[in-house]
Coordinates of C-alpha atoms and ligand atoms in Angstrom, one line a residue:
X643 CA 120.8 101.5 97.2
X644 CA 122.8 104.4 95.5
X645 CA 122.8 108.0 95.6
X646 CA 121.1 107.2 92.1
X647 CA 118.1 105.8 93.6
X648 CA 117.4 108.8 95.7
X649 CA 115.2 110.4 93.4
X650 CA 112.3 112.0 95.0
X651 CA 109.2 112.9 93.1
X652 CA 106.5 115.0 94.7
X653 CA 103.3 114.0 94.5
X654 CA 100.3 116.1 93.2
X655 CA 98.0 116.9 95.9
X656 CA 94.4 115.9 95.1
X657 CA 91.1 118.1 94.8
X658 CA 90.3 116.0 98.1
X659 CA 93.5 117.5 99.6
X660 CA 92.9 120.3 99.1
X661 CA 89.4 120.3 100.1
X662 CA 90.5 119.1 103.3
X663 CA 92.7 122.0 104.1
X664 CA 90.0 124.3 103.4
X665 CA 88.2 122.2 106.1
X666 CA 91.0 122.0 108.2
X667 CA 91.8 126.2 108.0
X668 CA 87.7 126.8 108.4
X669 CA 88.3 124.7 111.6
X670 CA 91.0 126.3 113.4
X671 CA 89.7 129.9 112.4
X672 CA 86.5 128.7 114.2
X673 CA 88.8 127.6 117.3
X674 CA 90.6 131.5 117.4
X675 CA 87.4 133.2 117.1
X676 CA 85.8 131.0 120.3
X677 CA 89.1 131.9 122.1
X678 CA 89.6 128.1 122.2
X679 CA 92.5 128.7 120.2
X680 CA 94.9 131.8 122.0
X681 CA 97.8 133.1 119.9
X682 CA 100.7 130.9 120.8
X683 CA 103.7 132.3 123.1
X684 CA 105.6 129.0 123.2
X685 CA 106.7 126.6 119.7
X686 CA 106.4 122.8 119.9
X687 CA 103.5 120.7 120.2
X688 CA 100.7 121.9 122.9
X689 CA 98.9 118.8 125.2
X690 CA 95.5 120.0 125.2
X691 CA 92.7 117.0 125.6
X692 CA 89.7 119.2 124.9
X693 CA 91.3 120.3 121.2
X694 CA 92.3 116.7 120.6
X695 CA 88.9 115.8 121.8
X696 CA 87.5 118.5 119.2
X697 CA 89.9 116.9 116.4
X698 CA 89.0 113.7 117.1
X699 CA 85.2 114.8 116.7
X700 CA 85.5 115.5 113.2
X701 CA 87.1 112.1 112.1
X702 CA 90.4 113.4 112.0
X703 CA 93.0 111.2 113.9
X704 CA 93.3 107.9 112.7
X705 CA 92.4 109.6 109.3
X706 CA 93.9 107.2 107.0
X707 CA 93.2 103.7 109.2
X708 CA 90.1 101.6 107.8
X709 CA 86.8 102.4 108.9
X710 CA 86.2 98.6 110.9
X711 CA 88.9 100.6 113.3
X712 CA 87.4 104.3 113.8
X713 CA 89.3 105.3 110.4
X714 CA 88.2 107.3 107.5
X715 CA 90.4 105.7 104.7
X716 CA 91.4 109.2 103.9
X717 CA 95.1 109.2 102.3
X718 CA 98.4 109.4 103.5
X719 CA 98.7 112.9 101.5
X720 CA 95.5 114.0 103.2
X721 CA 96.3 113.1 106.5
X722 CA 99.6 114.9 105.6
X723 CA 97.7 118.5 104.6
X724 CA 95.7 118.4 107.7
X725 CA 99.0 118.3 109.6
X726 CA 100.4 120.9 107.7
X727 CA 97.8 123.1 108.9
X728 CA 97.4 122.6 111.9
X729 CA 101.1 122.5 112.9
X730 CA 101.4 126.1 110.9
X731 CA 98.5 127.3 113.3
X732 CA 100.3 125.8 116.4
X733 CA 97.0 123.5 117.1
X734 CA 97.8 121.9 120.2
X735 CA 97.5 118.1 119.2
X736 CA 100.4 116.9 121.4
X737 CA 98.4 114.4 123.7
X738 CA 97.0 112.3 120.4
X739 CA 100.6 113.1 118.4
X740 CA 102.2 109.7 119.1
X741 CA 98.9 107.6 119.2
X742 CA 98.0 108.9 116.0
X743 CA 101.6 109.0 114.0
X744 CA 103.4 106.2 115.4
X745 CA 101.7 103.6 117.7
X746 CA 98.5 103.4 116.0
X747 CA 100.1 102.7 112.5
X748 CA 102.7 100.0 114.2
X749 CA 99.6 98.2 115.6
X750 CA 97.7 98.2 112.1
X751 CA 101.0 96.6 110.8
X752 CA 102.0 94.2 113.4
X753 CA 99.0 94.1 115.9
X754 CA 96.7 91.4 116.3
X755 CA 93.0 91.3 115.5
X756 CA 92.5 91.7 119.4
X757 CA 95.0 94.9 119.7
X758 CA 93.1 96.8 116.5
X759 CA 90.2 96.4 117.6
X760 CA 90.5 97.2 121.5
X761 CA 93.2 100.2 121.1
X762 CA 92.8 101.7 117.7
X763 CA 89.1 103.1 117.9
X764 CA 90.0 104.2 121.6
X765 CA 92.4 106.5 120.4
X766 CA 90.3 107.6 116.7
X767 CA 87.8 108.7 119.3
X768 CA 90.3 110.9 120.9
X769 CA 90.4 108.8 123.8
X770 CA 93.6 106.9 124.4
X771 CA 97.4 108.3 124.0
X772 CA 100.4 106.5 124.1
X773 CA 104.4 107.4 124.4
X774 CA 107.2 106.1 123.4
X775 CA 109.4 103.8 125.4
X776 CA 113.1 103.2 123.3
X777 CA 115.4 105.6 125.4
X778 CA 117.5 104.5 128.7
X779 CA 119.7 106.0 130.7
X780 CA 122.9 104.2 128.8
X781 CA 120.8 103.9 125.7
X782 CA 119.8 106.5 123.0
X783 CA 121.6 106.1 120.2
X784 CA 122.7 102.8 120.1
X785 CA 119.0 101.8 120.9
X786 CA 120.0 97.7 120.4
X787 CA 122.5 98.2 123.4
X788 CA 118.7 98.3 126.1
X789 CA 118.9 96.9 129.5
X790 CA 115.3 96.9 129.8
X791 CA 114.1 92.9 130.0
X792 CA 111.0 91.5 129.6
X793 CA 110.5 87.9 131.0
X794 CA 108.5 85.3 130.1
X795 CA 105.9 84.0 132.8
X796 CA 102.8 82.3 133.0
X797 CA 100.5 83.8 130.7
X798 CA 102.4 87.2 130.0
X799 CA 105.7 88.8 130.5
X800 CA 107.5 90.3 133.6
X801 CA 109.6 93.6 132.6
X802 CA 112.1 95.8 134.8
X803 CA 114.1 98.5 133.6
X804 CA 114.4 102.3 132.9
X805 CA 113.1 104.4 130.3
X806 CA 114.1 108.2 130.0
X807 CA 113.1 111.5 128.2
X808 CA 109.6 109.5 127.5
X809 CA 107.4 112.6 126.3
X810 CA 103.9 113.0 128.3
X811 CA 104.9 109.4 130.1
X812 CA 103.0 111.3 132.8
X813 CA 99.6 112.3 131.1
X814 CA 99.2 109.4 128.1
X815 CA 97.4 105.7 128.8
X816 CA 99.9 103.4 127.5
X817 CA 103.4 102.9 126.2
X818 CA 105.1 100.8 123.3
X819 CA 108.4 100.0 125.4
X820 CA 111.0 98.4 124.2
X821 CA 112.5 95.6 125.7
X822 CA 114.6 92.3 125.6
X823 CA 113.1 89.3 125.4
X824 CA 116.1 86.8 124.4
X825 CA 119.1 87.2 124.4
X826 CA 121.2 89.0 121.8
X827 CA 123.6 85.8 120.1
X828 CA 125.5 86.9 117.6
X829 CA 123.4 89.9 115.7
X830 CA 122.5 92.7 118.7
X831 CA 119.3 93.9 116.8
X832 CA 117.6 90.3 117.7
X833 CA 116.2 89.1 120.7
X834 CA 114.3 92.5 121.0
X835 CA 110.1 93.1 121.1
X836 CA 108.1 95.7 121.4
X837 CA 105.4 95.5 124.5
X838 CA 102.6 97.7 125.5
X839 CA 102.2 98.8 128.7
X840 CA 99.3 100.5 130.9
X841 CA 101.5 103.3 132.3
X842 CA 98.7 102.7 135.7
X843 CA 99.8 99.3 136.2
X844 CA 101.6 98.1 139.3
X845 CA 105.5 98.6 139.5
X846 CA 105.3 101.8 136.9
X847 CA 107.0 104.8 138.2
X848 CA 107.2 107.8 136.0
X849 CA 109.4 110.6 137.4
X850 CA 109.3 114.2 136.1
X851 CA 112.5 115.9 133.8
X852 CA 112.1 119.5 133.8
X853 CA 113.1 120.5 131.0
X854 CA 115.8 123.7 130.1
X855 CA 112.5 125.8 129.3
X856 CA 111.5 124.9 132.5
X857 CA 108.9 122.6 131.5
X858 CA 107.2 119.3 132.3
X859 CA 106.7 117.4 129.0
X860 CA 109.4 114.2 129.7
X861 CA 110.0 112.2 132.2
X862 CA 112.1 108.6 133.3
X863 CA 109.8 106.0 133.6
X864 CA 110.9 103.0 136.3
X865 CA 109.7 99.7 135.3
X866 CA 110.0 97.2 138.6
X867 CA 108.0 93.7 137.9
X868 CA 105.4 95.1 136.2
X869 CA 103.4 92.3 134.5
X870 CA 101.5 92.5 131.2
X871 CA 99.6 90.0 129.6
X872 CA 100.9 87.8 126.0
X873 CA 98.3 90.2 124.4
X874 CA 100.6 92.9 124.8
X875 CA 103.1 91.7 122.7
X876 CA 103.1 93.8 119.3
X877 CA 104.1 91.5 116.3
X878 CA 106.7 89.0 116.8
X879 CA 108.6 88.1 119.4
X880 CA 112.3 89.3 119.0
X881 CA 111.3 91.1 115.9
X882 CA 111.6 94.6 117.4
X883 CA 114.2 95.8 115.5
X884 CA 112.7 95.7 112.5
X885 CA 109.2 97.0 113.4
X886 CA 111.0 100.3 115.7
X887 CA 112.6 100.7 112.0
X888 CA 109.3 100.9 110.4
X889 CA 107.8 103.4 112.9
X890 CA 110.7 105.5 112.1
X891 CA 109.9 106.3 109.2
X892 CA 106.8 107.8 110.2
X893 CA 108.2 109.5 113.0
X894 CA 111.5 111.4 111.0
X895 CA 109.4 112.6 108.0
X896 CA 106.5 114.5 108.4
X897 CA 105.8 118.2 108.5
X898 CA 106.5 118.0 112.5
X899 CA 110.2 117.9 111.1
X900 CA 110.3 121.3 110.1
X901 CA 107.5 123.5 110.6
X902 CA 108.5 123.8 114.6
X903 CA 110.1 127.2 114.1
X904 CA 107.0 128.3 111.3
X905 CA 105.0 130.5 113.8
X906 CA 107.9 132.0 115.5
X907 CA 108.9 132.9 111.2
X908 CA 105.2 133.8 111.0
X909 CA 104.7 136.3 113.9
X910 CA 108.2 137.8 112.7
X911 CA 106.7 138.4 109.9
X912 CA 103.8 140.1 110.9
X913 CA 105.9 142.0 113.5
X914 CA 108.0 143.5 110.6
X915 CA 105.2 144.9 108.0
X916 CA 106.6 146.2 105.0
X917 CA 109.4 148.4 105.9
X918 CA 112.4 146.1 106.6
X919 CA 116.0 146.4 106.1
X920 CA 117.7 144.9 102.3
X921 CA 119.8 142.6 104.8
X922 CA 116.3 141.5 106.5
X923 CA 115.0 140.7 103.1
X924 CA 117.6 138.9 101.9
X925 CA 117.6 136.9 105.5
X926 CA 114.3 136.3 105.4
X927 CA 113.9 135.3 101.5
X928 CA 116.7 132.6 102.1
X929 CA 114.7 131.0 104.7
X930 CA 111.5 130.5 103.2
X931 CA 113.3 129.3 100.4
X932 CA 114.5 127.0 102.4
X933 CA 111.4 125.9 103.9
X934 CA 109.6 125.7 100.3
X935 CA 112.1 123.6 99.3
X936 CA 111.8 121.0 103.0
X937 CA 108.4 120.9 102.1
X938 CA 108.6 119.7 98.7
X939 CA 111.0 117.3 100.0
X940 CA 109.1 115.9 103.2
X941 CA 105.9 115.6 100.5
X942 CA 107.8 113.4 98.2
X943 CA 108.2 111.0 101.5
X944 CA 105.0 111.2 102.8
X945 CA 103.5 110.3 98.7
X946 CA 106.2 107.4 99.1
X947 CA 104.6 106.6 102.3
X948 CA 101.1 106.7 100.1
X949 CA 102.5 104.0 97.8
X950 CA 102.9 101.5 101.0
X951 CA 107.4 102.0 100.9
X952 CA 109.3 102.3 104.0
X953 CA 111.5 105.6 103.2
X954 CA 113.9 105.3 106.1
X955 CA 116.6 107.0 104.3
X956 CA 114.9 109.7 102.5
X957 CA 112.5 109.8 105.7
X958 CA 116.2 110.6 107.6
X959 CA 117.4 113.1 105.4
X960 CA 113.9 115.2 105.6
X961 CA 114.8 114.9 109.6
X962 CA 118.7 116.2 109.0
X963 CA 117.7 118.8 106.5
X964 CA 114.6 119.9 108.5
X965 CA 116.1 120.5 111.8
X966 CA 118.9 121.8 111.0
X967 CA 116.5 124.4 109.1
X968 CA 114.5 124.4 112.4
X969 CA 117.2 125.9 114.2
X970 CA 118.5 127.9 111.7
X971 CA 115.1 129.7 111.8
X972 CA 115.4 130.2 114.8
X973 CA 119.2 132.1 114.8
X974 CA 117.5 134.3 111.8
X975 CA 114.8 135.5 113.8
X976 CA 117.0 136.5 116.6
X977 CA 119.7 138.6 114.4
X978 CA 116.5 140.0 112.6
X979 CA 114.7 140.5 116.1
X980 CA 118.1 142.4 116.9
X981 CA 119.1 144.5 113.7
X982 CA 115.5 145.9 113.3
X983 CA 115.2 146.5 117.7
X984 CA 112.2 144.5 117.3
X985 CA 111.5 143.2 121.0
X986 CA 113.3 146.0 123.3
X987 CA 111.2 148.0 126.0
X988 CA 107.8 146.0 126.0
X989 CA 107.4 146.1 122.3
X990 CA 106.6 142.7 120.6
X991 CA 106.2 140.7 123.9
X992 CA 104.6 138.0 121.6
X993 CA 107.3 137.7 119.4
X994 CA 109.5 138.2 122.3
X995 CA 108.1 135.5 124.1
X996 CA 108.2 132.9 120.9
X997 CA 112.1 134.0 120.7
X998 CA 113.1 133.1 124.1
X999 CA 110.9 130.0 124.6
X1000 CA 112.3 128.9 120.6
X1001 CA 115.8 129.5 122.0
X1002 CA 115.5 127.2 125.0
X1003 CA 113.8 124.8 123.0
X1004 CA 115.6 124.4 119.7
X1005 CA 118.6 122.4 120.8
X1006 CA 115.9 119.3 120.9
X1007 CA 115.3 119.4 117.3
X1008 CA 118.7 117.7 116.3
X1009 CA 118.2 115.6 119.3
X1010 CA 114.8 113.9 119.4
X1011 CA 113.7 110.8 117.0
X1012 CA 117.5 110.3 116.3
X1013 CA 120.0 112.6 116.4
X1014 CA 121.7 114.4 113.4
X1015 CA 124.8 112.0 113.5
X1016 CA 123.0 109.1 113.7
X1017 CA 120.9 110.2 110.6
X1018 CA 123.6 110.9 108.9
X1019 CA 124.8 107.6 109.5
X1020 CA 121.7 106.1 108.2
X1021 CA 121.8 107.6 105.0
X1022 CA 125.6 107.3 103.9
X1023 CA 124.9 103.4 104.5
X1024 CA 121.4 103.4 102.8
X1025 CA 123.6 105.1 99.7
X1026 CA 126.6 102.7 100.1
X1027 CA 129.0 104.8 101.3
X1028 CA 129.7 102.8 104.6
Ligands
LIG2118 C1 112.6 116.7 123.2 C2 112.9 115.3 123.3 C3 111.9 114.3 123.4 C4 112.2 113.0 123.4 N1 111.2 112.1 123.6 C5 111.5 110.8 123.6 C6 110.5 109.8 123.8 O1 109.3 110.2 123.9 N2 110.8 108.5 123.9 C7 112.1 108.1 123.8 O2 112.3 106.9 123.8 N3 113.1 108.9 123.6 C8 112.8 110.3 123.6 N4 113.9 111.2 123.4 C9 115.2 110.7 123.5 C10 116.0 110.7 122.2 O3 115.5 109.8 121.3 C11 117.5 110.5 122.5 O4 117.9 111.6 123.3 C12 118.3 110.4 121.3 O5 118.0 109.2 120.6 C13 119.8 110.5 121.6 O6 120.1 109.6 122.6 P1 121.0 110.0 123.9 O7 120.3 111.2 124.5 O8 121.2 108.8 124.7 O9 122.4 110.5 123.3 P2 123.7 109.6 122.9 O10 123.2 108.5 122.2 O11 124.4 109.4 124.2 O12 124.4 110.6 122.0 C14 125.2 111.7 122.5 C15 125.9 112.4 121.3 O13 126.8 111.4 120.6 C16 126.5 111.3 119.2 N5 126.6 109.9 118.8 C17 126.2 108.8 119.4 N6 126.5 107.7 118.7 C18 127.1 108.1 117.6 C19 127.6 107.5 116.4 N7 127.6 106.2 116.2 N8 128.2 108.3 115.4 C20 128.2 109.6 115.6 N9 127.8 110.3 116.6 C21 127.2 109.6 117.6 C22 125.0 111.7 119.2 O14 124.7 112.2 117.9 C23 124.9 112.8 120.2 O15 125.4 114.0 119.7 C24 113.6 112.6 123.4 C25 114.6 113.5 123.2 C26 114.3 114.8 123.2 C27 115.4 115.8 123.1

């Protein structure tokens, strides 16, 4: 590929689309007026079962899977306006965010029969979530470098090894972990599978990371002889590589990748009425500029998506570009926050409350699904410039 290639074309969102946000914003005002729904003090994605329970009752997670598997063959764009919404609203749909995004879509590709038909009605129904099991201790970035082993035995596979910062390892059913399988001669990214496991089974220890906000969301997972059966294989054996690659794309794209600032923006907003400052204006017209601009980009991947491509690069640079804007937000709203005295002496507590839980919290934007430099990396090879 060249720079020439990049060319990204947004896609025209469909009368259904757009029916379904109606749908979608007739839900969640329903949720704030049963008080299911409380304004949100803190950003990122809320674990809540009974809303994901409530999502899941109106057909929408597993929204674009076919219908043999709990799908409504709904669209990629679809599914993609229904996210927007709710992630602008700060729905919590944390404990179905992986199953639905990542692991579900992986199994339609690579899964057997078997593994659609047992897992991905389970979690359509709103009742099975998984995590994801690629990070180790000595192992983030350069994922291929694992120490986490699965051996063959009779009739399934014994792994050991040591996964960290495994979001809601301690609260989901299952993991995709990553593991070897053969050894790595000569190319590194062989020899490598993707397995799930029950995180109840014996030898599974999962360990709580406190995070800098002060909060339980990841965790180190200790794998010690745990056995799983051949059926938990995903795909091919030693083929891992290329199907982690895949799920990327899904997981560096989507409207996730930059609207984690948007109600801490929003309830700014509100907070400052009519009678701001020219330097506020200007501050504030720059960044939803910005985010206009991420969202016409993140579209284009998700219609690419639509069309059945794997955008890893342009999926990578919506994930550089929308972080970085993530974080960005979040500086605005603090200098705003400061210049217009804002959040002193009790006033704002809401806002005040989004500011300091968005300032512990935004470092993990460049951080989490790859970081920034590895991105970065990503895309000057996918353009031929390394
Ligand atoms: C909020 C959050 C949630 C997460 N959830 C999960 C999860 O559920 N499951 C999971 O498996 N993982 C999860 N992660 C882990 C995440 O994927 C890793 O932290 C990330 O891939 C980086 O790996 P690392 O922490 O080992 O850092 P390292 O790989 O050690 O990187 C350290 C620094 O070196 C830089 N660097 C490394 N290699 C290069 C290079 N070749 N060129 C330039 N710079 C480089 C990096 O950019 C980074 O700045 C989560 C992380 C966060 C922050």
């Amino acid at each position: 590929m060249s720079a020439a290639n990049l060319y990204l074309e947004r896609p025209a969102l469909t009368p259904a689309a757009e029916d379904l946000r109606e749908e979608v914003r007739t839900f969640i005002a329903e949720q704030r007026d049963s008080g299911a729904l409380p304004p949100p003090e803190r950003i990122g994605l809320g674990f809540d079962v009974d809303m994901t329970q409530r999502i899941a009752d109106r057909g929408w997670i597993g929204l674009t899977w076919p219908r043999q598997y709990g799908g409504q063959e709904r669209s990629a764009l679809e599914r993609y306006v229904m996210n927007e919404e709710l992630l602008a609203a700060s729905v919590p749909v944390g404990a179905h965010w992986v199953a639905d995004r990542q692991s579900g879509p992986v199994l339609l590709k690579f899964g057997t029969e078997e593994q659609k038909r047992f897992y991905l009605p389970q979690i359509a129904s709103g009742n099975c979530y998984f995590c994801i099991g690629m990070s180790e201790p000595e192992s983030g970035s350069d994922l291929a470098s694992l120490k986490t082993r699965a051996d063959r035995v009779a009739g399934g596979w014994r792994i050991n090894g040591r996964k960290i910062w495994t979001t809601n390892a301690h609260r989901v059913h299952y993991m995709i972990a990553l593991a070897r399988t053969s050894p790595a001669e000569g190319a590194r990214h062989a020899g490598i599978s993707q397995l799930i496991i029950d995180l109840k089974a014996p030898g599974v220890t999962v360990t709580p990371i406190i995070s800098m906000a002060g909060e339980h969301d990841f965790n180190e997972v200790l794998l010690e002889d745990v056995l799983v059966p051949d059926e938990a294989l995903i795909g091919t054996e030693g083929n891992g590589w290329n199907q982690v690659s895949a799920e990327l794309a899904y997981e560096r794209s989507g409207p996730e990748r930059w609207l984690s600032s948007f109600r801490l923006i929003s309830e700014l907003v509100d907070v400052l009425g009519a009678d701001t400052q020219p330097s506020t204006q200007e501050e504030l017209g720059r960044l939803i500029s910005h985010l206009l601009a991420l969202r016409q980009l993140s579209l284009a991947v998700a219609g690419m998506i639509e069309q059945g491509k794997s955008p890893n690069i342009e999926a990578s640079i919506v994930k550089d570009l929308g972080t970085k804007f993530e974080q960005e937000a979040v500086r605005v709203a603090r200098n705003i926050a400061s210049a217009e005295d804002l959040v002193g002496n009790g006033r704002a507590p809401r806002l005040r409350a989004l500011l300091m839980h968005a300032q512990q919290y935004a470092p993990a934007f460049t951080i989490r699904g790859g970081t920034n430099e590895i991105l970065r990396g990503i895309i000057a090879r996918g353009i031929g410039l390394r």
